[in-house]
Amino acid sequence: LPLCFPQKLWKMLESDQFRSIWWSEGGKCVAINKNLFKVEVLGRGVCQRVFNTRHIKSVIRQLNLYGFTKMQRDFQRSASLPEFLAEEAAAAAHSQIVYYYNPSFNRAHPWLLETCKRR
């Protein structure tokens, strides 16, 4: 039987083969570097393809269908101009990284994966 979307996602996260997707927040969130993911995962040839799409929007749609929600990253801003500008540059570099959370998708509780159903 082919794996469903959450199972494929879990296998990718547990593999050391991908640099574009990883566990974050103590294994409670999925972090995706969108630009790298497009090349590393979605840019693969037909035989090596993980998902049946080449579009990041389709992967994000699947995340949403399976109950994942996008997490906002809050950055504390400094009062001094040089520090503020340095923080802005760092935030821009991180803007390609998105975080998704699902209470049934937790690295510490793999048995919850069975409850991660499509809406």
Short mmCIF file of C-alpha atoms in Angstrom, two decimals:
data_model
loop_
_atom_site.label_atom_id
_atom_site.label_comp_id
_atom_site.label_asym_id
_atom_site.label_seq_id
_atom_site.Cartn_x
_atom_site.Cartn_y
_atom_site.Cartn_z
CA LEU A 1 0.00 0.00 0.00
CA PRO A 2 1.27 3.48 -0.79
CA LEU A 3 1.94 5.74 2.18
CA CYS A 4 -0.49 8.56 2.94
CA PHE A 5 0.76 12.15 3.08
CA PRO A 6 1.48 12.29 6.85
CA GLN A 7 3.39 9.00 6.67
CA LYS A 8 5.53 10.28 3.79
CA LEU A 9 6.16 13.49 5.71
CA TRP A 10 7.19 11.55 8.83
CA LYS A 11 9.61 9.35 6.86
CA MET A 12 11.19 12.46 5.32
CA LEU A 13 11.61 14.09 8.74
CA GLU A 14 13.18 10.98 10.22
CA SER A 15 15.52 10.54 7.25
CA ASP A 16 18.90 12.21 7.06
CA GLN A 17 18.46 12.47 3.29
CA PHE A 18 16.71 15.87 3.29
CA ARG A 19 18.11 19.24 4.42
CA SER A 20 15.00 21.23 3.44
CA ILE A 21 12.63 19.78 6.05
CA TRP A 22 13.21 19.06 9.73
CA TRP A 23 11.59 18.79 13.16
CA SER A 24 11.62 21.97 15.22
CA GLU A 25 10.25 23.14 18.56
CA GLY A 26 11.24 19.93 20.33
CA GLY A 27 9.64 17.72 17.68
CA LYS A 28 6.27 19.45 17.77
CA CYS A 29 6.50 21.41 14.49
CA VAL A 30 7.60 20.72 10.94
CA ALA A 31 10.03 23.31 9.55
CA ILE A 32 10.35 23.68 5.77
CA ASN A 33 12.83 25.82 3.88
CA LYS A 34 10.60 26.53 0.87
CA ASN A 35 13.32 27.40 -1.66
CA LEU A 36 15.46 24.39 -0.80
CA PHE A 37 12.39 22.10 -0.64
CA LYS A 38 11.41 23.12 -4.19
CA VAL A 39 14.81 22.01 -5.48
CA GLU A 40 15.59 19.08 -3.20
CA VAL A 41 12.16 17.39 -2.99
CA LEU A 42 9.88 18.77 -5.69
CA GLY A 43 12.60 19.03 -8.34
CA ARG A 44 13.33 15.30 -8.32
CA GLY A 45 12.81 13.12 -11.37
CA VAL A 46 9.67 11.01 -11.73
CA CYS A 47 11.32 7.84 -10.35
CA GLN A 48 12.61 9.56 -7.21
CA ARG A 49 9.59 11.75 -6.53
CA VAL A 50 8.22 11.73 -2.97
CA PHE A 51 4.97 13.57 -3.74
CA ASN A 52 2.93 13.54 -6.96
CA THR A 53 3.49 17.26 -7.48
CA ARG A 54 6.21 19.72 -8.37
CA HIS A 55 4.49 22.68 -6.64
CA ILE A 56 5.02 23.86 -3.07
CA LYS A 57 1.43 25.19 -2.98
CA SER A 58 0.14 21.63 -3.42
CA VAL A 59 2.24 20.38 -0.50
CA ILE A 60 1.00 23.25 1.68
CA ARG A 61 -2.59 22.45 0.63
CA GLN A 62 -2.02 18.84 1.79
CA LEU A 63 -0.65 20.09 5.11
CA ASN A 64 -3.81 22.16 5.57
CA LEU A 65 -6.08 19.25 4.56
CA TYR A 66 -4.45 17.09 7.24
CA GLY A 67 -5.01 19.68 9.96
CA PHE A 68 -1.61 21.40 10.06
CA THR A 69 -1.62 25.10 10.88
CA LYS A 70 1.07 27.58 9.99
CA MET A 71 2.91 28.92 13.01
CA GLN A 72 4.00 32.54 13.17
CA ARG A 73 7.52 33.25 14.36
CA ASP A 74 7.70 36.20 16.75
CA PHE A 75 10.95 38.12 16.65
CA GLN A 76 11.81 40.55 19.44
CA ARG A 77 13.08 43.80 17.94
CA SER A 78 15.91 45.85 19.40
CA ALA A 79 15.71 49.57 20.02
CA SER A 80 19.10 50.45 18.51
CA LEU A 81 19.23 51.00 14.73
CA PRO A 82 22.29 48.78 13.97
CA GLU A 83 20.85 45.88 15.96
CA PHE A 84 17.43 46.40 14.38
CA LEU A 85 18.92 46.32 10.86
CA ALA A 86 20.92 43.17 11.66
CA GLU A 87 17.78 41.51 13.01
CA GLU A 88 15.83 42.53 9.88
CA ALA A 89 18.48 40.88 7.70
CA ALA A 90 18.29 37.70 9.78
CA ALA A 91 14.47 37.74 9.63
CA ALA A 92 14.61 38.07 5.81
CA ALA A 93 16.89 35.03 5.62
CA HIS A 94 14.40 33.10 7.75
CA SER A 95 11.37 34.23 5.71
CA GLN A 96 11.75 31.20 3.45
CA ILE A 97 11.36 28.90 6.45
CA VAL A 98 7.77 28.06 7.36
CA TYR A 99 6.61 26.14 10.43
CA TYR A 100 3.54 23.89 10.59
CA TYR A 101 1.95 22.37 13.67
CA ASN A 102 -0.51 19.52 14.13
CA PRO A 103 -1.26 18.12 17.61
CA SER A 104 -1.42 14.60 16.10
CA PHE A 105 2.00 14.95 14.47
CA ASN A 106 4.57 14.88 17.25
CA ARG A 107 8.01 13.27 17.11
CA ALA A 108 7.77 12.14 20.75
CA HIS A 109 4.42 10.41 20.12
CA PRO A 110 4.63 8.46 16.83
CA TRP A 111 1.46 6.48 17.64
CA LEU A 112 -0.57 9.70 17.19
CA LEU A 113 0.25 9.57 13.46
CA GLU A 114 -2.68 7.15 13.05
CA THR A 115 -5.07 9.90 14.19
CA CYS A 116 -3.75 12.37 11.61
CA LYS A 117 -6.61 12.13 9.09
CA ARG A 118 -7.57 14.12 6.03
CA ARG A 119 -10.41 16.59 6.66
#
